[in-house]
XYZ file of C-alpha atoms in Angstrom:
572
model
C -22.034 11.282 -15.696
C -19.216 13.994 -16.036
C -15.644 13.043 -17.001
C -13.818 13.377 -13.924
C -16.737 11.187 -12.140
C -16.693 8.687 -15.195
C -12.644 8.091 -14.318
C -13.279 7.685 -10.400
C -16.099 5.347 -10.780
C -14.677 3.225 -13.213
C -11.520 3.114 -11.096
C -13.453 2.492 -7.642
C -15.623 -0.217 -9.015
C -13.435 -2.073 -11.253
C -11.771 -5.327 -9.699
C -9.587 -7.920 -11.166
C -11.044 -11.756 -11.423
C -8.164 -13.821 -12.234
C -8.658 -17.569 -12.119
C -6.469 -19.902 -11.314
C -6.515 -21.425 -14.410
C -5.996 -19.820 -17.685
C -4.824 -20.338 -20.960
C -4.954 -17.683 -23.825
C -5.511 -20.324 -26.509
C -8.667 -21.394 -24.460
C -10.407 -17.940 -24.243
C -9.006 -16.422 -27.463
C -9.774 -19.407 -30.127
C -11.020 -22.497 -28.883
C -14.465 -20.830 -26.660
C -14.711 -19.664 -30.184
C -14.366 -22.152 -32.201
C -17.374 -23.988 -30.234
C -19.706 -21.567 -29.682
C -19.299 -19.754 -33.363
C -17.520 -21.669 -35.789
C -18.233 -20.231 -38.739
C -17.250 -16.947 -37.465
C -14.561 -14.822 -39.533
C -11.629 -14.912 -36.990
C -9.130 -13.439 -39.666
C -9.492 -11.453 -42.952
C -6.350 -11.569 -44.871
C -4.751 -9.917 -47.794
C -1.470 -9.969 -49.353
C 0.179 -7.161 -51.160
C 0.573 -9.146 -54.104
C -3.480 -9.688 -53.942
C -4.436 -12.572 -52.574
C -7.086 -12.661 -50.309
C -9.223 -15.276 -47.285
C -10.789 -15.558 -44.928
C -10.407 -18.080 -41.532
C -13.411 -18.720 -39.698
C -12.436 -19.778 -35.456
C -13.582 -23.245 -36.474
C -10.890 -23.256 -39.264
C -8.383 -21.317 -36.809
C -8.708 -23.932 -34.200
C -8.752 -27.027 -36.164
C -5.395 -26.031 -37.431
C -3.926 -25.005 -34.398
C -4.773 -28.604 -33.176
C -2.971 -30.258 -36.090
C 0.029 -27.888 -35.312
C -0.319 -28.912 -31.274
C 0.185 -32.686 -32.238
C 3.147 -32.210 -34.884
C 5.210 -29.733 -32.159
C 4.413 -32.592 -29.552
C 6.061 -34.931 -32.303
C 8.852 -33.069 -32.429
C 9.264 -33.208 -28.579
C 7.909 -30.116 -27.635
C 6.703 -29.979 -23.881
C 5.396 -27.622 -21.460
C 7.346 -24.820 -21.133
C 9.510 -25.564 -24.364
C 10.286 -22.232 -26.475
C 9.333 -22.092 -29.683
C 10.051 -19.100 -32.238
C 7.605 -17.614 -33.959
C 9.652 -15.740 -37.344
C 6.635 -14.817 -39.461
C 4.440 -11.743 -40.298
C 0.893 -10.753 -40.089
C -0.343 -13.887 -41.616
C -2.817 -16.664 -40.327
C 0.079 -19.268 -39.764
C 1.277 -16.802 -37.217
C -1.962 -16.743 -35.758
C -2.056 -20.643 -35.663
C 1.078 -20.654 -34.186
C 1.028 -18.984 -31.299
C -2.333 -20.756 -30.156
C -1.183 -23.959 -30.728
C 1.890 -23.455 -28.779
C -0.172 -22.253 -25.983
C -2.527 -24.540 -25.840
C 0.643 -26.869 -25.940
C 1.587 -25.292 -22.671
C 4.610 -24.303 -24.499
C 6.181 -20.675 -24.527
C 5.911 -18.542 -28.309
C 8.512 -16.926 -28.693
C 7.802 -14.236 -31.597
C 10.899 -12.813 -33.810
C 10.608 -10.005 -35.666
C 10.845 -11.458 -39.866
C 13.196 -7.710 -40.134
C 16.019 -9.548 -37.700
C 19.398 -10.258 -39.633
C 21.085 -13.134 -38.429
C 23.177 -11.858 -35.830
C 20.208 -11.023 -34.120
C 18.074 -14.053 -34.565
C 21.026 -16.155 -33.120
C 21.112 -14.250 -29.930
C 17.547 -15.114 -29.404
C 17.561 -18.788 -30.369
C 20.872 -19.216 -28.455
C 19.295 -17.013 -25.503
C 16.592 -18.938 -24.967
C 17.418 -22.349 -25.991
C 14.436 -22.714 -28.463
C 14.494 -25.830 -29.892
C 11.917 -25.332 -32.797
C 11.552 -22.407 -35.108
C 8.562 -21.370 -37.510
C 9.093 -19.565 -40.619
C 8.476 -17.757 -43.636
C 10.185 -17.039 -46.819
C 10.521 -13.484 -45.287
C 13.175 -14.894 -42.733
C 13.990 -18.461 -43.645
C 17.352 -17.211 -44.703
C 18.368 -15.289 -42.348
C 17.484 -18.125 -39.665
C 19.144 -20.663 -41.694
C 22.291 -18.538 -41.540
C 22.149 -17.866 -38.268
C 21.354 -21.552 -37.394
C 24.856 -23.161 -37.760
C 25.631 -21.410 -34.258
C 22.768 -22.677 -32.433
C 23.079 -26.151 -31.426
C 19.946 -26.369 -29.835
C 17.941 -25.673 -32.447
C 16.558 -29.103 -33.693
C 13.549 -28.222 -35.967
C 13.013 -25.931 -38.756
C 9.255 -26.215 -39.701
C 8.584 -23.892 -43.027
C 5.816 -22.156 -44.267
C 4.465 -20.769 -47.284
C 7.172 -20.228 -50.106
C 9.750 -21.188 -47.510
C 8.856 -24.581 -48.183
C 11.821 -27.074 -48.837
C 13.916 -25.270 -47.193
C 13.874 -26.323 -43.281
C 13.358 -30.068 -41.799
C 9.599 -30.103 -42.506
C 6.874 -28.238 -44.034
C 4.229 -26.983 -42.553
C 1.204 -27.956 -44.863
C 2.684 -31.943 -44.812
C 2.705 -31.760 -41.006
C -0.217 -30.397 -40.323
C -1.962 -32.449 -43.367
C -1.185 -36.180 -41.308
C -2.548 -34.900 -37.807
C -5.830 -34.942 -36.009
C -7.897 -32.088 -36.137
C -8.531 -32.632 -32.306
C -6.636 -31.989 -29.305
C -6.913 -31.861 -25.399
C -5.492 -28.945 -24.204
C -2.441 -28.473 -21.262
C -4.001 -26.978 -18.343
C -2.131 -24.185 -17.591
C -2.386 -21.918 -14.383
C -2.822 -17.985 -15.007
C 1.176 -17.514 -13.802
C 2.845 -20.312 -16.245
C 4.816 -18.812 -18.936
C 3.317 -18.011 -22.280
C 4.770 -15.884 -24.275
C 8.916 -14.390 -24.224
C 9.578 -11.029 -26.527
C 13.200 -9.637 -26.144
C 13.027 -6.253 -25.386
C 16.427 -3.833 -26.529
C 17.734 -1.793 -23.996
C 19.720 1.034 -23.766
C 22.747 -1.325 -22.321
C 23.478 -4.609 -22.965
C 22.123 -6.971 -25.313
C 17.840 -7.422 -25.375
C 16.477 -9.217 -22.195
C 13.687 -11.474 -22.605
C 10.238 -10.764 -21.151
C 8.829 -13.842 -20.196
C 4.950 -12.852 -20.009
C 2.304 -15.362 -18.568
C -1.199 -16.165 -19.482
C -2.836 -13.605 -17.028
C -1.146 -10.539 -18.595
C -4.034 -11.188 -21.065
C -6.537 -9.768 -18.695
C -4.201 -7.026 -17.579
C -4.290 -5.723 -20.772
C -8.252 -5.642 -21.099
C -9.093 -2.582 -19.507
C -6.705 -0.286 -21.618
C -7.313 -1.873 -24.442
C -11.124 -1.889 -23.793
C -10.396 1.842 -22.991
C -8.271 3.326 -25.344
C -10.401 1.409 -28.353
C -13.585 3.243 -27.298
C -14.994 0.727 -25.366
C -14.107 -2.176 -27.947
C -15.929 -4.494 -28.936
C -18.636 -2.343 -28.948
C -19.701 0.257 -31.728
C -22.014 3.383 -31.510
C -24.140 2.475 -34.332
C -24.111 -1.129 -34.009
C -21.889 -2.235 -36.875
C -19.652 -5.494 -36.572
C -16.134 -4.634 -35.000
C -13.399 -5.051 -37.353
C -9.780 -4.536 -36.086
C -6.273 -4.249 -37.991
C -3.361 -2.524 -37.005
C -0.097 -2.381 -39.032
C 1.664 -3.556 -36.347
C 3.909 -6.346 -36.808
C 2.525 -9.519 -34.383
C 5.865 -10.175 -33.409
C 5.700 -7.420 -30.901
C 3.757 -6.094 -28.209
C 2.509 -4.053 -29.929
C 1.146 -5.964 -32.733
C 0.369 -9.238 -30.685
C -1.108 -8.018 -27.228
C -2.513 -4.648 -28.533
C -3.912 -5.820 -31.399
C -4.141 -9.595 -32.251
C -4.530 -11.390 -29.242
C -7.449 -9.169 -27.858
C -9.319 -8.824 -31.147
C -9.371 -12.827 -31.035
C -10.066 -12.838 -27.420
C -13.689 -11.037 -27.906
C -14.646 -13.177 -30.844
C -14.008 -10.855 -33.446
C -12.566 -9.925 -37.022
C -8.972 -9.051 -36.932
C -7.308 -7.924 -40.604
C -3.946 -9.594 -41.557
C -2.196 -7.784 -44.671
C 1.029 -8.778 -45.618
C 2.929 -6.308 -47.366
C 4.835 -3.110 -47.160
C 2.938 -0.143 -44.892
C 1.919 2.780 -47.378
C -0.237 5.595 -46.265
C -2.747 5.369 -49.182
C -2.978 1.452 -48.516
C -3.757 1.836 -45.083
C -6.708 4.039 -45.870
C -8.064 1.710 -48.535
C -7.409 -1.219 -46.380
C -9.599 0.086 -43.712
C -12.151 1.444 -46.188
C -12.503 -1.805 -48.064
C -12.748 -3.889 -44.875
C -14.863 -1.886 -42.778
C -12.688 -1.354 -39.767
C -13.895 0.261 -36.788
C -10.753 0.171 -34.910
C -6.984 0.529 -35.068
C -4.063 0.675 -33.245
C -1.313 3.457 -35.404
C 1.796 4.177 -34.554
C 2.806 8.223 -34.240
C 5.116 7.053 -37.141
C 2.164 5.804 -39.154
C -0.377 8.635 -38.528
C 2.753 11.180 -39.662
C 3.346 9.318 -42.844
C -0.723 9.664 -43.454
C -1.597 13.331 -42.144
C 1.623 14.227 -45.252
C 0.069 11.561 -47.653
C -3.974 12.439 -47.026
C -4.758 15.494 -45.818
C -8.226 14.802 -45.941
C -8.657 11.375 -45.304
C -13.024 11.711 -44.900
C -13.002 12.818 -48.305
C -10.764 10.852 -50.313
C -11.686 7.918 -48.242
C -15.441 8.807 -47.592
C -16.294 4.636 -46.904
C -14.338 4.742 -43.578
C -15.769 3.584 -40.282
C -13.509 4.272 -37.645
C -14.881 4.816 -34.550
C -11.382 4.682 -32.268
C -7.628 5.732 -32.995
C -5.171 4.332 -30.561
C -1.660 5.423 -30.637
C 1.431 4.748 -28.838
C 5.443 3.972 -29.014
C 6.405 7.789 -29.452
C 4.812 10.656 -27.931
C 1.558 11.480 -30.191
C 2.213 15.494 -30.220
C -0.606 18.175 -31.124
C 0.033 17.797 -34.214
C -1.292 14.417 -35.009
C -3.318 14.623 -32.272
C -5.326 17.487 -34.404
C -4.971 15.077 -37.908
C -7.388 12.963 -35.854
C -9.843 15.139 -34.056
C -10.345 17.139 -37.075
C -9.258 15.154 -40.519
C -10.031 11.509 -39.251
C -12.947 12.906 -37.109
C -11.873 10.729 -34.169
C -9.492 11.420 -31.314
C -6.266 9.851 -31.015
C -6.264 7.957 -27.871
C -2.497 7.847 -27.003
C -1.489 4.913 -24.913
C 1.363 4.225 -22.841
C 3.153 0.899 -21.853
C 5.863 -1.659 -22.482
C 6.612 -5.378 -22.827
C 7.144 -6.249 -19.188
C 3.849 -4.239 -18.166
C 1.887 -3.275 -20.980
C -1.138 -1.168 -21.419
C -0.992 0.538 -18.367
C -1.777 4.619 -19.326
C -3.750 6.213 -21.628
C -7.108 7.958 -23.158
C -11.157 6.793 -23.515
C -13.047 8.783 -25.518
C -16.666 7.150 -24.131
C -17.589 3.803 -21.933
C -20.249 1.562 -22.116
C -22.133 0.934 -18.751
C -23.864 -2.145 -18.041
C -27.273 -0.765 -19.416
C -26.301 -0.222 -22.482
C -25.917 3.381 -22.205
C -22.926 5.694 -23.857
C -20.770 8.344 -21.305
C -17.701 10.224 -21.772
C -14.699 8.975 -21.206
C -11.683 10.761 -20.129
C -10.646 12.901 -22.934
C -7.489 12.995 -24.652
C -5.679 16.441 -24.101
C -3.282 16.990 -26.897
C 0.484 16.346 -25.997
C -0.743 14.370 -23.069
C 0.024 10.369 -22.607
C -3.197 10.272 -20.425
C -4.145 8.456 -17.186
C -3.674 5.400 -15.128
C -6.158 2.701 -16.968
C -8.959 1.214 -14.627
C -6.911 -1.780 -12.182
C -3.681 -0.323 -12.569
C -2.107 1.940 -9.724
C 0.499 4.266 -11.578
C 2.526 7.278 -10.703
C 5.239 9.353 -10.818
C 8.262 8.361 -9.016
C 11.539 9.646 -7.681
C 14.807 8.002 -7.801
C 13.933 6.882 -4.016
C 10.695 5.493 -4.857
C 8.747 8.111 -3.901
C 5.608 9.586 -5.486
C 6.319 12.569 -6.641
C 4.350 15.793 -5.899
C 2.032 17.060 -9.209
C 4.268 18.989 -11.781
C 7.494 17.469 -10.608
C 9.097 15.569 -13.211
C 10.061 11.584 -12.032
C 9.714 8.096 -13.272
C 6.777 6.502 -14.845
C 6.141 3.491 -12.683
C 3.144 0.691 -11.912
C 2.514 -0.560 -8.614
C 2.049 -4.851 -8.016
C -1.206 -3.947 -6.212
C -3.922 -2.001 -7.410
C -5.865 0.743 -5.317
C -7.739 -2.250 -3.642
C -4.895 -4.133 -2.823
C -5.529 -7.058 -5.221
C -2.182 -7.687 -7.170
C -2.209 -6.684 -10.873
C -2.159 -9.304 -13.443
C -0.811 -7.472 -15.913
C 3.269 -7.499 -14.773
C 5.824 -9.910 -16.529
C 7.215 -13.111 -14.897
C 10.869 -11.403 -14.893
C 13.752 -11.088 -17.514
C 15.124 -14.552 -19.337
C 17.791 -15.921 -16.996
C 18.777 -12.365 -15.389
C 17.407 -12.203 -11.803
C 19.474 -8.876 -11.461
C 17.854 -6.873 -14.028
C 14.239 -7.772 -13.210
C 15.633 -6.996 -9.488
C 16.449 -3.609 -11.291
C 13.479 -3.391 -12.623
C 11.830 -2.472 -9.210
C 12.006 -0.387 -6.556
C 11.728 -1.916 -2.966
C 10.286 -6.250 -2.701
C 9.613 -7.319 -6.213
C 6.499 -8.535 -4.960
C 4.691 -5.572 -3.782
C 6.291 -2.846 -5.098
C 7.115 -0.152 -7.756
C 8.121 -1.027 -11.565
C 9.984 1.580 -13.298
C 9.274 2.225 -17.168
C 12.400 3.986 -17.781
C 10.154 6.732 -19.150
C 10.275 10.482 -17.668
C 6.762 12.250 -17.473
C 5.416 14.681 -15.131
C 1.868 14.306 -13.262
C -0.808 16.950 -13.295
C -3.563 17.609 -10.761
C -6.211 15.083 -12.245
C -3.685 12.315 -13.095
C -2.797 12.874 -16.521
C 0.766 12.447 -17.604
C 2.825 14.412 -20.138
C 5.662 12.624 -21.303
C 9.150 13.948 -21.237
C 10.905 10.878 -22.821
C 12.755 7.700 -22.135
C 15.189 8.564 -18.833
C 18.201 8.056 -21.167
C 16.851 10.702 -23.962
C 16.184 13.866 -21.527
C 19.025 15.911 -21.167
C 20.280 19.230 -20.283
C 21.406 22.394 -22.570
C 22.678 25.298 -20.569
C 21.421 23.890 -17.147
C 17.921 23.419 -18.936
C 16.375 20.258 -18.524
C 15.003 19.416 -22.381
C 12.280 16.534 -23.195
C 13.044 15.822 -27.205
C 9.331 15.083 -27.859
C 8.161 18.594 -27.190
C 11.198 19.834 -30.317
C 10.098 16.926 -32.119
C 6.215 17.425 -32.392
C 7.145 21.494 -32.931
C 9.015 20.552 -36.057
C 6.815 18.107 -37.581
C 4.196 21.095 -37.538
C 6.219 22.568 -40.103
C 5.030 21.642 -44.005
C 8.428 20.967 -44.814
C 9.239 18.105 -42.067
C 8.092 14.593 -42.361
C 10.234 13.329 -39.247
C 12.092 14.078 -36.617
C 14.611 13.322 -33.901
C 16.268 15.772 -31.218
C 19.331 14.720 -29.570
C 22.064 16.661 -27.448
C 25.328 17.865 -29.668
C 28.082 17.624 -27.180
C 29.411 21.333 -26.681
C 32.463 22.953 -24.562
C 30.546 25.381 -22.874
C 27.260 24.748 -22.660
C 27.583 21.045 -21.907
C 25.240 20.202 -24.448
C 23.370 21.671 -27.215
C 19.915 20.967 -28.824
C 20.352 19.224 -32.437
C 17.688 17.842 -34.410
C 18.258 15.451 -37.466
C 15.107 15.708 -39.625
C 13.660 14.310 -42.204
C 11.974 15.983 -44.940
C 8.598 15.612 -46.530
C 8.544 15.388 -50.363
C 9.150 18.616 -52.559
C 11.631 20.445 -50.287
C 15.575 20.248 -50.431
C 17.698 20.472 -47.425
C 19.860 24.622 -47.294
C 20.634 26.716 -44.650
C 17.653 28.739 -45.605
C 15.715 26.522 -44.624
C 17.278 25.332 -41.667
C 16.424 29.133 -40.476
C 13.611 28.729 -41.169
C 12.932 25.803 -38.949
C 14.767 27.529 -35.861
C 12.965 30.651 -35.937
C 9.895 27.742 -36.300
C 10.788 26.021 -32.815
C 11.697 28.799 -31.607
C 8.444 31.089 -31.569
C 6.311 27.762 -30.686
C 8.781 26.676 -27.903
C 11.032 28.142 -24.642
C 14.310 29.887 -26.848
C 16.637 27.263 -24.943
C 14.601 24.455 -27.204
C 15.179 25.530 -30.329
C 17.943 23.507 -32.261
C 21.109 25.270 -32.137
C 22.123 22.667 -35.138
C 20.015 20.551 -37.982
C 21.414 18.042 -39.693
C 18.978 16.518 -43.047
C 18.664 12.740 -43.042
C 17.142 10.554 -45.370
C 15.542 8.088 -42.912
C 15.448 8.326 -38.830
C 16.827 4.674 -37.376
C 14.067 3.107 -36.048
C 13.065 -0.543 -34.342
C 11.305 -2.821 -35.872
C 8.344 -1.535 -33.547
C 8.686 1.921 -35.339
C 10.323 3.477 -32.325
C 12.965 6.643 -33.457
C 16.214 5.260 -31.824
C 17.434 8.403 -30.426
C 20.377 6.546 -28.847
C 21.754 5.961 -32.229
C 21.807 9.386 -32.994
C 23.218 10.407 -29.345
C 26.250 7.970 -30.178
C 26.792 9.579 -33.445
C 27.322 13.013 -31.474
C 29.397 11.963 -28.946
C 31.534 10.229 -31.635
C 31.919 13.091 -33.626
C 33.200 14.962 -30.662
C 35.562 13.015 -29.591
C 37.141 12.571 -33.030
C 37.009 16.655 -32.820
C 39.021 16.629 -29.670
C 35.856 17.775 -27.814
């Protein structure tokens, strides 16, 4: 079966099944726990050298324990509770048991400073926080301006420090408990999302968005769980599980297919991420462009100095992948980079599949991953390019990346968020036409070719115009990282008198070169024999580090602010 006929079929046959009852604790631990106990659930490994391992037995006994103590202290159905830990198996145990509580996790990045951890706990009126010495401060701090936050439970070296500890709570309860039964639309999970105005809006996601994530994740992992020579699955991703990224993407569907998920706790490095997945055997992994950047400077050769490694699918997303990673995997990894597109509210949406897996066991190309591109509309999800009307645009024509409620068969998608936290006008916003059957907008500019790929142009906030040229900061970006002497990258427009707007680039560089005007010559002429000559940067300033989310997203609108600033206090 040929590639285009391998995308059509899978799209014309697939259909959604969602029951009316659902609970992700149910189908990602507790199935588990009874039909393989003494399956590893979760390989961990801390950078100071410990090591485990949790078997689903384990996983679900404790996340019992931890469902009785929250019910002690007076968590109910729909209750928030925040999550403020790492990639660690309390996090894990966590989140299940607060489903299965009927509850609603609410996961915090451990990088928030106070300020930021108050807005959430005040925000959503959480009533219980979990944490770990990597945040029990800054919660503590931020804790004497939320009143309705009754319970600190801590955890690990945190310990002493809150109103109970976890190990003493969970050592006096049952190891058995009768789950909530929840219905596929109740609330299960609320991640604040920043925005580009206005403080972060909580996503309140529900228990079904578990199986609208399946088919891209399914997809853009090769066909996950399954391996082309038959080896165990192993996933790990250095994404942090307080995100979507790190929890939907990489967690919560490792768990829900029964299999081996890595937890390391500790500081990303290039070289460690290589010896983690050589030591543990994984087969798949979800890397940030970030990530794969850091590791194409680090280890150029990766199959060589890393000849144990088993990977068998790359997926990527968060920041345009670019050519240039994209040819670190085809040709130094020896897999293709399967970029993905998505976001909290509806995730997993767009992207790549190297190969499928038909029901007979047999292997057939995917869709394959053209370099620069973000790829297609995943199997069950009806996407396209829209304009600022709401209508599809024509192929070529740039627009907004949005996701229909119903699929090509009319069935409505699963995979869409319950709206924004207490603000009925932004998830109004959000779509275009009855929020029921209608168009969500991503936010995120791309243009559609003839066979339904996309190529991203960048957030709708980041594309601007130079000179009455419309200009995508990716495309710069990905140019310059090509160069030996550029780690990272960020273009933004320099407000100018004339021209409206110039092309500047703020960049990073790799280890070995300094910073001169030589050099920034260099770079120009660089850009500007790869690119259009209205691309190049007209101005680069060195940095030492890029802001960035905790998610490992470049924060472009940081740098925009900067320039306008800079202007004004120029008299520009």
């Amino acid at each position: 079966m040929d590639t285009p006929d391998a995308y059509a079929h899978l799209h014309r046959t697939f259909r959604w099944r969602v029951p009316a009852r659902f609970n992700l604790a149910e189908v990602c631990a507790r199935r588990w726990a009874r039909r393989t106990p003494q399956a590893t659930a979760i390989r961990w490994e801390h950078e100071d050298g410990r090591t485990g391992i949790v078997t689903y037995g384990a996983l679900q006994r404790d996340a019992n324990r931890l469902a009785h103590a929250l019910r002690g202290l007076g968590v109910r159905r729909g209750h928030r509770v925040a999550i403020v830990m790492p990639q660690r198996v309390e996090t894990a145990v966590a989140n299940l048991a607060v489903y299965q509580l009927g509850a609603v996790a609410m996961p915090l990045s451990m990088l928030f400073g106070p300020d930021a951890l108050e807005y959430r706990l005040r925000d959503s009126g959480a009533a219980v926080a979990i944490v770990d010495e990597t945040a029990i401060a800054n919660l503590l701090a931020a804790r004497a301006q939320c009143p309705g936050l009754k319970h600190v439970v801590a955890v690990g070296a945190a310990c002493g420090s809150g109103d109970a500890d976890w190990p003493a709570l969970l050592a006096v309860e049952a190891d058995a408990f009768d789950a909530v039964a929840t219905r596929a639309d109740d609330a299960a999970v609320l991640i604040y999302t920043s925005g580009t105005t206005g403080p972060p809006k909580g996503a309140l996601i529900p228990h079904r968005a578990m199986l609208g994530n399946l088919s891209g994740f399914v997809c853009s992992q090769n066909w996950f769980p399954h391996t082309g020579d038959g080896r165990p699955s192993v996933f790990w991703s250095p994404a942090d599980w307080a995100w979507t990224g790190g929890l939907w993407d990489a967690l919560l569907p490792t768990l829900y297919f029964g299999r081996e998920i890595v937890a390391f706790q500790g500081r990303f490095a290039p070289e460690r991420a290589f010896e983690l997945m050589q030591q543990h055997g994984v087969t798949h992994t979800f890397l940030f462009p970030t990530a794969l950047k850091a590791m194409m400077k680090a280890v150029p050769d990766p199959r060589r100095a890393y000849p144990g490694l088993a990977l068998q699918a790359v997926m990527s997303a968060g920041e345009a992948v670019g050519d240039a990673v994209f040819g670190y995997g085809r040709d130094a990894l020896g897999v293709p980079i399967n970029e993905m597109f998505g976001q909290t509210e509806i995730n997993y949406v767009v992207g790549n599949c190297g190969r499928w897996r038909s029901a007979d066991g047999r292997w057939h190309p995917g869709w394959p991953p053209l370099a620069g591109s973000m790829g297609r509309g995943y199997p069950g999800h009806r996407v396209a390019v829209i304009d600022d009307e709401g209508r599809e645009c024509l192929p070529g024509t740039p627009g907004d990346v949005a996701v229909h409620r119903r699929d090509i068969h009319g069935d409505p998608d699963p995979v869409f968020f319950l709206g924004y936290w207490g603000n009925d006008q932004a998830t109004r916003a959000k779509f275009t036409g009855d929020p029921n059957a209608s168009w969500c907008r991503t936010g995120d500019t791309a243009v559609m070719d003839e066979q339904g790929y996309l190529w991203y142009q960048g957030r709708s906030d980041d594309v601007f115009k130079a000179a009455g040229y419309r200009i995508g900061p990716s495309e710069v970006e990905n140019c310059l990282v090509k160069h030996p002497a550029v780690a990272n990258a960020a273009v933004v427009p320099k407000p100018d008198a004339e021209r409206g707007a110039v092309v500047k680039a703020y960049v990073v560089l790799a280890p070995g070169f300094g910073g001169d005007a030589a050099l920034v010559e260099q770079l120009q002429r660089h850009v500007r024999g790869q690119l259009a000559p209205y691309e190049y940067p007209k101005e680069i300033e060195f940095i030492d580090a890029l802001p960035m989310t905790t998610t490992g997203k470049v924060q472009r609108r940081v740098l925009r602010l900067q320039e306008e600033q800079r202007a004004q206090a120029r008299g520009g």
